[in-house]
Short mmCIF file of C-alpha atoms in Angstrom, two decimals:
data_model
loop_
_atom_site.label_atom_id
_atom_site.label_comp_id
_atom_site.label_asym_id
_atom_site.label_seq_id
_atom_site.Cartn_x
_atom_site.Cartn_y
_atom_site.Cartn_z
CA MET A 1 -0.13 0.17 0.12
CA ILE A 2 1.26 3.29 -1.02
CA HIS A 3 0.64 4.97 2.35
CA SER A 4 2.53 2.26 4.23
CA LYS A 5 5.53 2.77 2.28
CA GLN A 6 5.48 6.49 2.59
CA ILE A 7 5.17 6.04 6.28
CA ASP A 8 8.29 3.84 6.31
CA SER A 9 10.41 6.03 3.96
CA GLU A 10 9.13 9.68 4.86
CA GLY A 11 7.57 9.26 8.53
CA PHE A 12 4.23 10.46 7.51
CA SER A 13 1.06 10.15 5.01
CA ILE A 14 -1.85 12.21 4.17
CA ILE A 15 -5.13 10.49 3.41
CA ASN A 16 -8.23 12.98 2.61
CA ASN A 17 -11.90 12.02 2.29
CA VAL A 18 -11.80 9.81 5.24
CA PHE A 19 -14.92 11.27 7.28
CA THR A 20 -17.92 12.49 5.87
CA GLU A 21 -19.24 16.13 6.10
CA ASN A 22 -21.82 14.44 8.28
CA GLU A 23 -19.49 12.34 10.61
CA ILE A 24 -17.12 15.65 11.23
CA GLU A 25 -20.59 17.73 12.03
CA ASN A 26 -21.19 15.24 14.66
CA LEU A 27 -17.74 15.58 15.92
CA ILE A 28 -18.15 19.19 16.26
CA SER A 29 -21.58 18.98 17.71
CA LEU A 30 -20.34 16.52 20.72
CA ILE A 31 -17.33 18.46 21.28
CA ASP A 32 -19.21 22.00 21.44
CA ASN A 33 -21.52 20.41 23.75
CA LYS A 34 -18.56 18.97 25.81
CA THR A 35 -16.86 22.49 26.28
CA LYS A 36 -19.99 24.39 26.88
CA ASN A 37 -21.52 22.16 29.79
CA ASP A 38 -17.92 21.45 31.47
CA SER A 39 -15.97 24.55 31.01
CA ASP A 40 -13.89 24.47 34.43
CA ASN A 41 -12.75 20.76 33.61
CA SER A 42 -8.79 20.57 34.43
CA THR A 43 -7.85 18.84 31.30
CA PHE A 44 -8.63 21.77 29.42
CA ARG A 45 -6.45 24.19 28.45
CA LYS A 46 -7.66 27.86 27.40
CA SER A 47 -5.96 30.92 26.00
CA GLU A 48 -6.13 33.53 23.20
CA ASP A 49 -3.98 31.53 21.29
CA LEU A 50 -5.26 27.81 21.85
CA PHE A 51 -8.01 25.56 23.27
CA ALA A 52 -7.26 22.14 24.06
CA ILE A 53 -8.61 19.05 25.52
CA ARG A 54 -6.09 16.45 27.04
CA GLN A 55 -7.04 12.90 27.36
CA PHE A 56 -9.75 13.80 24.77
CA HIS A 57 -11.11 10.20 24.18
CA LYS A 58 -11.80 9.70 27.80
CA GLU A 59 -13.05 13.47 28.19
CA VAL A 60 -15.45 12.94 25.23
CA PRO A 61 -16.17 9.06 24.59
CA GLU A 62 -18.96 9.62 22.42
CA THR A 63 -16.90 10.65 19.64
CA LEU A 64 -15.16 7.17 19.49
CA PRO A 65 -17.72 5.68 17.39
CA PHE A 66 -17.58 8.46 14.79
CA ILE A 67 -13.56 8.64 14.83
CA PHE A 68 -13.43 4.76 14.22
CA ASN A 69 -15.72 4.48 11.10
CA GLU A 70 -15.03 1.55 9.19
CA LYS A 71 -12.77 3.44 6.63
CA LEU A 72 -10.38 4.81 9.60
CA GLN A 73 -10.49 1.15 11.12
CA ASN A 74 -9.64 -0.34 7.63
CA ILE A 75 -6.82 2.12 7.02
CA ILE A 76 -5.10 1.20 10.55
CA GLU A 77 -5.39 -2.54 9.95
CA SER A 78 -4.08 -2.48 6.29
CA ILE A 79 -1.04 -0.19 7.41
CA PHE A 80 0.25 -1.24 10.90
CA GLY A 81 -2.16 -4.67 11.38
CA LYS A 82 -4.28 -5.35 14.57
CA GLY A 83 -3.76 -5.26 18.30
CA PHE A 84 -3.18 -1.15 18.53
CA PHE A 85 -4.88 0.53 21.12
CA ILE A 86 -4.91 4.36 22.16
CA THR A 87 -2.45 5.44 24.46
CA LYS A 88 -3.10 9.19 24.43
CA SER A 89 -5.37 11.73 22.64
CA ILE A 90 -5.82 15.60 22.54
CA TYR A 91 -8.06 17.92 20.69
CA PHE A 92 -6.70 21.26 19.53
CA ASP A 93 -8.75 24.09 18.44
CA LYS A 94 -6.30 26.89 17.27
CA PRO A 95 -8.50 30.11 16.55
CA GLU A 96 -8.66 32.25 13.64
CA LYS A 97 -6.42 34.86 14.85
CA SER A 98 -3.77 32.73 17.09
CA ASN A 99 -0.06 33.62 16.83
CA TRP A 100 0.60 30.14 18.76
CA PHE A 101 3.13 28.26 16.98
CA VAL A 102 5.41 25.43 17.74
CA ALA A 103 9.22 25.11 16.91
CA TYR A 104 10.42 21.76 15.68
CA HIS A 105 10.47 18.77 17.84
CA GLN A 106 9.97 15.19 18.00
CA ASP A 107 7.18 13.68 20.29
CA LEU A 108 9.47 11.87 22.85
CA THR A 109 7.14 11.09 25.76
CA ILE A 110 4.33 8.84 26.54
CA SER A 111 1.58 8.89 29.48
CA VAL A 112 1.98 6.66 32.14
CA ASP A 113 -0.25 5.55 35.33
CA GLN A 114 2.78 6.05 37.96
CA LYS A 115 6.38 6.67 38.39
CA ILE A 116 8.63 3.55 38.54
CA GLU A 117 12.35 3.95 38.12
CA ILE A 118 12.96 1.66 35.04
CA GLU A 119 16.43 1.52 32.83
CA ASN A 120 15.97 3.49 30.16
CA PHE A 121 12.94 5.35 31.14
CA GLU A 122 14.00 8.81 31.50
CA ASN A 123 13.06 12.64 31.86
CA TRP A 124 9.94 12.19 34.26
CA THR A 125 7.57 14.75 34.59
CA VAL A 126 3.85 15.35 36.26
CA LYS A 127 1.05 17.44 35.21
CA GLN A 128 -2.48 17.42 36.64
CA ASN A 129 -1.62 13.83 38.40
CA GLN A 130 -0.62 12.55 34.78
CA PHE A 131 2.98 11.22 34.49
CA ALA A 132 5.05 11.30 31.44
CA VAL A 133 8.25 9.88 30.43
CA GLN A 134 10.57 9.33 27.66
CA PRO A 135 10.41 5.50 27.08
CA PRO A 136 13.39 3.69 25.17
CA THR A 137 13.43 4.45 21.45
CA GLU A 138 12.39 1.31 20.12
CA ILE A 139 9.01 1.84 21.64
CA LEU A 140 8.45 5.19 20.22
CA GLU A 141 9.75 3.68 16.73
CA ASN A 142 6.95 1.12 16.83
CA ASN A 143 4.09 3.77 17.84
CA PHE A 144 2.35 6.12 15.53
CA THR A 145 0.10 8.92 15.40
CA ILE A 146 -3.24 9.96 13.40
CA ARG A 147 -4.36 13.76 13.10
CA ILE A 148 -7.87 14.19 12.36
CA HIS A 149 -8.65 17.24 10.71
CA ILE A 150 -12.02 19.05 11.44
CA ASP A 151 -11.14 21.87 9.47
CA LYS A 152 -9.19 22.33 6.05
CA THR A 153 -5.69 23.07 6.99
CA THR A 154 -3.15 24.83 4.97
CA LYS A 155 0.33 26.61 5.44
CA ASN A 156 -1.88 30.09 6.33
CA ASN A 157 -3.42 28.60 9.42
CA GLY A 158 -0.86 26.25 10.75
CA ALA A 159 -0.69 23.05 8.96
CA LEU A 160 2.40 20.86 10.04
CA LYS A 161 5.65 21.28 8.51
CA VAL A 162 7.90 18.34 8.89
CA ILE A 163 11.50 17.28 8.00
CA ASN A 164 10.97 14.11 5.64
CA ASN A 165 12.71 10.74 6.93
CA SER A 166 13.87 12.52 10.05
CA HIS A 167 12.01 9.61 11.91
CA SER A 168 14.68 7.16 10.72
CA LYS A 169 17.63 8.93 12.74
CA GLY A 170 16.64 8.12 16.11
CA ILE A 171 16.33 10.44 18.83
CA LEU A 172 18.24 13.79 17.99
CA ARG A 173 18.86 17.60 18.87
CA ILE A 174 17.25 19.56 16.08
CA GLU A 175 20.80 21.32 15.92
CA ASN A 176 22.19 18.20 14.53
CA LEU A 177 19.85 18.20 11.79
CA ASP A 178 21.47 19.91 8.38
CA PHE A 179 18.68 21.94 7.00
CA GLU A 180 20.72 22.56 4.13
CA LYS A 181 20.31 19.02 3.26
CA GLU A 182 16.93 18.05 4.58
CA LYS A 183 13.56 18.02 2.84
CA GLU A 184 10.98 20.06 4.48
CA THR A 185 7.41 19.30 3.48
CA ILE A 186 4.05 21.32 4.62
CA CYS A 187 1.52 18.89 5.31
CA GLU A 188 -1.58 20.37 4.15
CA VAL A 189 -4.97 18.52 4.71
CA GLU A 190 -8.60 18.72 3.46
CA LYS A 191 -11.46 18.98 6.14
CA GLY A 192 -12.18 15.26 6.97
CA GLY A 193 -8.69 14.09 6.10
CA ILE A 194 -5.86 12.48 8.23
CA MET A 195 -2.15 13.00 8.52
CA ILE A 196 -0.35 9.67 9.81
CA MET A 197 2.93 10.26 11.35
CA LYS A 198 5.93 8.45 13.27
CA PRO A 199 6.54 9.96 16.65
CA LEU A 200 10.16 10.61 15.91
CA LEU A 201 9.47 12.71 12.97
CA PHE A 202 10.31 16.35 13.62
CA HIS A 203 7.31 18.77 12.89
CA ALA A 204 6.58 22.02 13.77
CA SER A 205 3.50 24.74 13.28
CA ASN A 206 3.40 28.32 12.16
CA LYS A 207 1.11 30.92 13.43
CA THR A 208 -2.08 31.49 11.79
CA THR A 209 -2.11 34.25 8.82
CA ASN A 210 -5.53 33.91 7.09
CA ASN A 211 -8.06 34.18 9.81
CA GLU A 212 -9.17 30.57 9.53
CA ARG A 213 -9.63 28.29 12.51
CA ARG A 214 -7.82 24.90 12.60
CA ARG A 215 -9.13 21.98 14.82
CA VAL A 216 -7.50 18.65 14.99
CA ILE A 217 -8.21 15.41 17.06
CA HIS A 218 -4.63 14.03 17.73
CA ILE A 219 -4.33 10.16 18.87
CA GLU A 220 -1.57 8.25 19.76
CA PHE A 221 -1.33 4.56 19.29
CA SER A 222 0.87 1.46 20.33
CA LYS A 223 0.59 -2.02 21.02
CA GLN A 224 3.42 -2.81 23.38
CA GLN A 225 3.45 -3.82 26.90
CA LEU A 226 5.23 -1.72 29.09
CA PRO A 227 7.68 -3.45 31.60
CA ASN A 228 7.74 -3.74 35.24
CA GLY A 229 4.05 -2.99 35.96
CA LEU A 230 3.99 0.26 34.10
CA GLU A 231 0.75 0.94 32.28
CA TRP A 232 -0.17 3.31 29.71
CA SER A 233 -2.64 5.77 31.39
CA GLU A 234 -4.76 6.58 29.11
CA LYS A 235 -4.69 3.11 27.15
CA THR A 236 -8.08 2.33 25.40
CA ILE A 237 -8.78 -0.80 23.61
CA LEU A 238 -10.55 -0.54 20.40
CA ASN A 239 -13.47 -3.03 19.88
#
């Protein structure tokens, strides 16, 4: 499959027309209801430049039947196989006049249920009783992320920029990448489309310049068992 080869070689792939207009409208309605009725929730992050819901699939579980439609389930199974589960999810809403930008980085941490001193699990942090840790590289290399685009996303409203094939280089400091020699791609995605990416792919996003909103559901997946009784804190097995 072309997308599987592209993920292996480039670290990402874009697939449009995964969700119908009706499915997207249902997702928007469920999210809007949640934000109106639960505005003081500690998993919500609000600023002038960004609104986010952490642990999204647990906070708004009603969205899961719409997210995991037959098309998305077939895409996951055909590219990655069976046995994957959700390990983390975040909903991002970047407003029309947002100055929020994110510098180039790799996604190096996973969310876990407790802190246990384990070899090669490093850089522990905790936010709102949620532990995060950088696991061994091989765990990150075997995970993947799907970003569901609720709005059309272009270079003008903060589409991700990526460094092609940077996922194959392991964990790096950004200054060790030679930008003169690297290929950068701006990942524009249609409304109802998805972007699949590997956690070690360097990615960034710019400020919004066209007064258009950008809403994305970011979901991370794994099928790996963690050692020594450590568990994924947001683990949700798909039916």
